[in-house]
mmCIF file of C-alpha atoms in Angstrom:
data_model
loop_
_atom_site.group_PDB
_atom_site.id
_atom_site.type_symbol
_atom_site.label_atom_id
_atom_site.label_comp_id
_atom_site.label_asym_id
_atom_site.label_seq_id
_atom_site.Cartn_x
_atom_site.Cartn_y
_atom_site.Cartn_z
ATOM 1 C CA UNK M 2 0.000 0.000 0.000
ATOM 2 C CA UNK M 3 1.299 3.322 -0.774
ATOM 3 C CA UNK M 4 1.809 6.198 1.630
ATOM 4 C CA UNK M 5 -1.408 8.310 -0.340
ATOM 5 C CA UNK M 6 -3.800 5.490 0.285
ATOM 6 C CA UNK M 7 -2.247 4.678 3.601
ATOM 7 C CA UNK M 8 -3.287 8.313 4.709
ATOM 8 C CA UNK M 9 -6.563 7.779 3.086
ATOM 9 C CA UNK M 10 -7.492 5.005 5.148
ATOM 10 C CA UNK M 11 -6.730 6.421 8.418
ATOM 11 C CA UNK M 12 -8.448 9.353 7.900
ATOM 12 C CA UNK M 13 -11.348 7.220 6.646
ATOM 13 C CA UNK M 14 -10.567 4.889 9.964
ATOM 14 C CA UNK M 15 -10.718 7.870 11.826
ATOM 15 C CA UNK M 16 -14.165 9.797 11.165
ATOM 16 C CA UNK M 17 -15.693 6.484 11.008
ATOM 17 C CA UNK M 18 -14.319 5.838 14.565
ATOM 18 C CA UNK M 19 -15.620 9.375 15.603
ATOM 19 C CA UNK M 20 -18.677 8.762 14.343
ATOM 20 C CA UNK M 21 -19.337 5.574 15.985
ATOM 21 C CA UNK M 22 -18.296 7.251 19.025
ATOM 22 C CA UNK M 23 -20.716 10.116 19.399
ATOM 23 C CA UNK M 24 -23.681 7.366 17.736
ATOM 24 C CA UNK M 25 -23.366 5.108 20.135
ATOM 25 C CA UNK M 26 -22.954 8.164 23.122
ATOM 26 C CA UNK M 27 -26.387 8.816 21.474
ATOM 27 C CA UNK M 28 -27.654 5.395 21.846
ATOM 28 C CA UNK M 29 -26.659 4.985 25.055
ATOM 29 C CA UNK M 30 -28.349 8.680 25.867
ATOM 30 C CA UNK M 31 -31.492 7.586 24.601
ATOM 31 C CA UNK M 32 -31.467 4.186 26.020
ATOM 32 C CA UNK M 33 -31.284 5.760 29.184
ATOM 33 C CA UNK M 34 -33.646 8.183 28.777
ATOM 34 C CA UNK M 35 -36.008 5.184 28.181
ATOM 35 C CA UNK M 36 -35.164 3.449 31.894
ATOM 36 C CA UNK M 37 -36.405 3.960 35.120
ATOM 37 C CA UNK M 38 -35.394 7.663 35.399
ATOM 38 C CA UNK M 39 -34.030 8.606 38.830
ATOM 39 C CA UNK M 40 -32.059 10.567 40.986
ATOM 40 C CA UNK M 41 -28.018 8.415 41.276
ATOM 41 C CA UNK M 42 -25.323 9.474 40.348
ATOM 42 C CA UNK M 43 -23.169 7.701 37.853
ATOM 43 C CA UNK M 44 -20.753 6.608 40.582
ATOM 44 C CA UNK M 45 -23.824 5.042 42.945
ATOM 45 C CA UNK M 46 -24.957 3.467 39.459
ATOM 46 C CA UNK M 47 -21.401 1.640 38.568
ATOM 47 C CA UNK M 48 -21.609 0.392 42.497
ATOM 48 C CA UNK M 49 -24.491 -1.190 41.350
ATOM 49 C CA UNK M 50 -23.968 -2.713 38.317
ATOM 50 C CA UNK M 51 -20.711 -4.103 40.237
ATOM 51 C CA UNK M 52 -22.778 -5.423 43.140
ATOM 52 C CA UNK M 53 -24.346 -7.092 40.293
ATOM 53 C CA UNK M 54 -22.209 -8.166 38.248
ATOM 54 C CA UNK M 55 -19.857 -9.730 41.126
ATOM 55 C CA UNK M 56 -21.615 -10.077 44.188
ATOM 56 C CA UNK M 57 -21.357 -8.461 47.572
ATOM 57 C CA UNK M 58 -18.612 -6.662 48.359
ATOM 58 C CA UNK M 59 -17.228 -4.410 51.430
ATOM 59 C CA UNK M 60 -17.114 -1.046 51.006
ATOM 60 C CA UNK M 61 -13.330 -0.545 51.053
ATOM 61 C CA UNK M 62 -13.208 -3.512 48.002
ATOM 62 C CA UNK M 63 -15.733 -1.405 46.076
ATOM 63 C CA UNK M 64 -14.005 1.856 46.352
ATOM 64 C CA UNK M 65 -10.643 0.502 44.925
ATOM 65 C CA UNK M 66 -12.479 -1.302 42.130
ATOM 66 C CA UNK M 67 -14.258 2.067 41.297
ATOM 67 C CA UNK M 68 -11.117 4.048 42.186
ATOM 68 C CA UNK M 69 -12.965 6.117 44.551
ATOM 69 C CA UNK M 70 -11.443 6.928 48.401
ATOM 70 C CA UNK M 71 -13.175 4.735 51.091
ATOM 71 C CA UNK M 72 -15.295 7.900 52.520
ATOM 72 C CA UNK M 73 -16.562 8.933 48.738
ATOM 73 C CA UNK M 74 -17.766 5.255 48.373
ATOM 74 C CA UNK M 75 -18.974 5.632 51.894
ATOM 75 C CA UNK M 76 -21.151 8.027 50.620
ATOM 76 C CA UNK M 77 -22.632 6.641 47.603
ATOM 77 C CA UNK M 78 -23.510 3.628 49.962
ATOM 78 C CA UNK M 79 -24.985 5.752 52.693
ATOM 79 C CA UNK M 80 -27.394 7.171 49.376
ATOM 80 C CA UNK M 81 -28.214 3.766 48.280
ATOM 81 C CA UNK M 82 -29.079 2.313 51.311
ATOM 82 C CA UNK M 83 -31.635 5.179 51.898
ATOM 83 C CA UNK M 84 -33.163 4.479 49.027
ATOM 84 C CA UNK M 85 -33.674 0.947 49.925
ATOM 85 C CA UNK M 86 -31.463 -0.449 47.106
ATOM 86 C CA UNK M 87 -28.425 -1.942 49.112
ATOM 87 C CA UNK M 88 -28.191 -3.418 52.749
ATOM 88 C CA UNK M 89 -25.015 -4.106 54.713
ATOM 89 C CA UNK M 90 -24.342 -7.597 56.524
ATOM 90 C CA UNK M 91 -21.234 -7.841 59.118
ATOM 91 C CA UNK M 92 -18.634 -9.704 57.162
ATOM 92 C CA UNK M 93 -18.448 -13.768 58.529
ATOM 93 C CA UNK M 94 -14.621 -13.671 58.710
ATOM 94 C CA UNK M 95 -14.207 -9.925 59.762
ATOM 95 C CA UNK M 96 -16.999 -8.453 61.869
ATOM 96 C CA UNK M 97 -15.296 -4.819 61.570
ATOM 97 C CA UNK M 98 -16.446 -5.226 58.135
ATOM 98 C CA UNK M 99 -19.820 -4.652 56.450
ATOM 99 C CA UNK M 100 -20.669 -6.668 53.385
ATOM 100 C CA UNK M 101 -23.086 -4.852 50.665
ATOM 101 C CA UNK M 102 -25.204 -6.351 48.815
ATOM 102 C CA UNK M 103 -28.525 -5.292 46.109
ATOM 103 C CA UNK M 104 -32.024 -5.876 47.822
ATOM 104 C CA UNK M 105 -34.773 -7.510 45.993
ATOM 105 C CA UNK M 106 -36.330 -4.203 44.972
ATOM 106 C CA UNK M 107 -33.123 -3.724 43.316
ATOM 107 C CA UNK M 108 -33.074 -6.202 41.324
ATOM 108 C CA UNK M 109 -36.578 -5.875 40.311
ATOM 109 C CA UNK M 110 -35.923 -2.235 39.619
ATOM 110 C CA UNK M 111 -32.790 -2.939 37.113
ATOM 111 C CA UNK M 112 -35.036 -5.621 35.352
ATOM 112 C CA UNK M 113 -37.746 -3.215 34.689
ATOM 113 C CA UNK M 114 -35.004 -0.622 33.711
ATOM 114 C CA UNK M 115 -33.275 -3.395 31.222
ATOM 115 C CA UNK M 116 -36.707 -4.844 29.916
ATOM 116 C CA UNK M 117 -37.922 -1.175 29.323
ATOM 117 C CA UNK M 118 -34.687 -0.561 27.216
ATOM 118 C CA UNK M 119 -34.955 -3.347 25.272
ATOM 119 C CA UNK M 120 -38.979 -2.583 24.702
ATOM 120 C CA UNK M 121 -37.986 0.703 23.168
ATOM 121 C CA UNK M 122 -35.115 -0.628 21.026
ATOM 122 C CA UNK M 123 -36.860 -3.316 19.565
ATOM 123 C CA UNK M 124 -39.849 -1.123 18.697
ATOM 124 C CA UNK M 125 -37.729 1.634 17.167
ATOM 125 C CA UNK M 126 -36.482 -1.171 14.866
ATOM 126 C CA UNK M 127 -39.244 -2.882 14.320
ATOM 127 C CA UNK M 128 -41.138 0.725 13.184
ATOM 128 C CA UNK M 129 -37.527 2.502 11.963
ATOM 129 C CA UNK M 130 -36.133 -0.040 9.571
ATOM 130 C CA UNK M 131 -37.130 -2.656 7.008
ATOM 131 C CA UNK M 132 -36.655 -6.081 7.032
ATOM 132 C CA UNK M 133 -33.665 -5.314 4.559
ATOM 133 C CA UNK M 134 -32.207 -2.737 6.698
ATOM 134 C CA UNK M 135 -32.532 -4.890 9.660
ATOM 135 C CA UNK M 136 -30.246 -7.839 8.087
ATOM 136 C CA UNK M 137 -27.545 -4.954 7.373
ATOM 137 C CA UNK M 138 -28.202 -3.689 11.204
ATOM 138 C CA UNK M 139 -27.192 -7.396 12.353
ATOM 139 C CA UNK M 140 -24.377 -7.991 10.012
ATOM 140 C CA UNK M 141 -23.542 -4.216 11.617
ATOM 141 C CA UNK M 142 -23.991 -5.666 15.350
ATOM 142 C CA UNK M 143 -21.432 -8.518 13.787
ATOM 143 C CA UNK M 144 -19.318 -6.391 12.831
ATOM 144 C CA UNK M 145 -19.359 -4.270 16.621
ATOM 145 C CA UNK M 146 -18.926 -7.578 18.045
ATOM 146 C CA UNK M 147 -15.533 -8.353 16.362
ATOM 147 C CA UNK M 148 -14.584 -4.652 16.993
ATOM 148 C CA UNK M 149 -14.586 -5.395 20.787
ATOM 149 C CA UNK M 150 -13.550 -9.597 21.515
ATOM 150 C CA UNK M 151 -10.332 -9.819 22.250
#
């Protein structure tokens, strides 16, 4: 390949990666938008999703995995526990330690969030694009896929 096209295609690389960038900031906007709408912070959301995602944790392991200090993630905890969407447990081997973990209502309330999201999407499609243009959206979604497996 010559140094022209060699330019060419990074460039070309390059708005396409910009573009996919601020689309899918977009998507993610809107997806949002369509959730239960509420008052946390994007911090007391991550906690979350990690309480989720890997179980109950103390306070001190959350804040390092979030990179937060120990009295920030204090905070956020103190928020969610008001709102009824963590609890704290003393830890089995270390009762200095409080375990967190997601309450029922919790979990209900990210299923409703998720389910709602994926209502909305699959509407939009359904209404948005043709059964043509859907095919090209899923060999798109194939194409994501590879983008991001290691």
């Amino acid at each position: 390949m010559n140094t022209a096209s060699g330019r060419a295609g990074s460039a070309r690389a390059s708005a396409l990666a910009e573009e996919l960038r601020l689309l899918i900031g977009k998507l993610k906007r809107r997806l949002r938008e369509q959730g239960e709408r509420d008052d946390l912070s994007p911090s007391q959301v991550a906690v979350l999703l990690r309480l989720e995602r890997h179980g109950p944790a103390t306070v001190s392991s959350l804040a390092r995995s979030e990179g937060m200090r120990p009295q920030s993630m204090s905070s956020a905890i103190a928020v969610l526990e008001a709102a009824g969407l963590v609890r704290g447990a003393p830890d089995p081997q270390d009762g200095r330690q409080t375990i967190m973990s997601l309450t029922d209502a919790c979990r209900e309330r990210l299923r409703a969030s998720r389910a709602a999201r994926q209502d909305w999407l699959s509407r939009t499609i359904t209404a948005q694009l043709s059964p043509k243009e859907q095919d090209e959206l899923a060999a798109a979604v194939g194409l994501l896929k590879r983008l991001i497996d290691d």
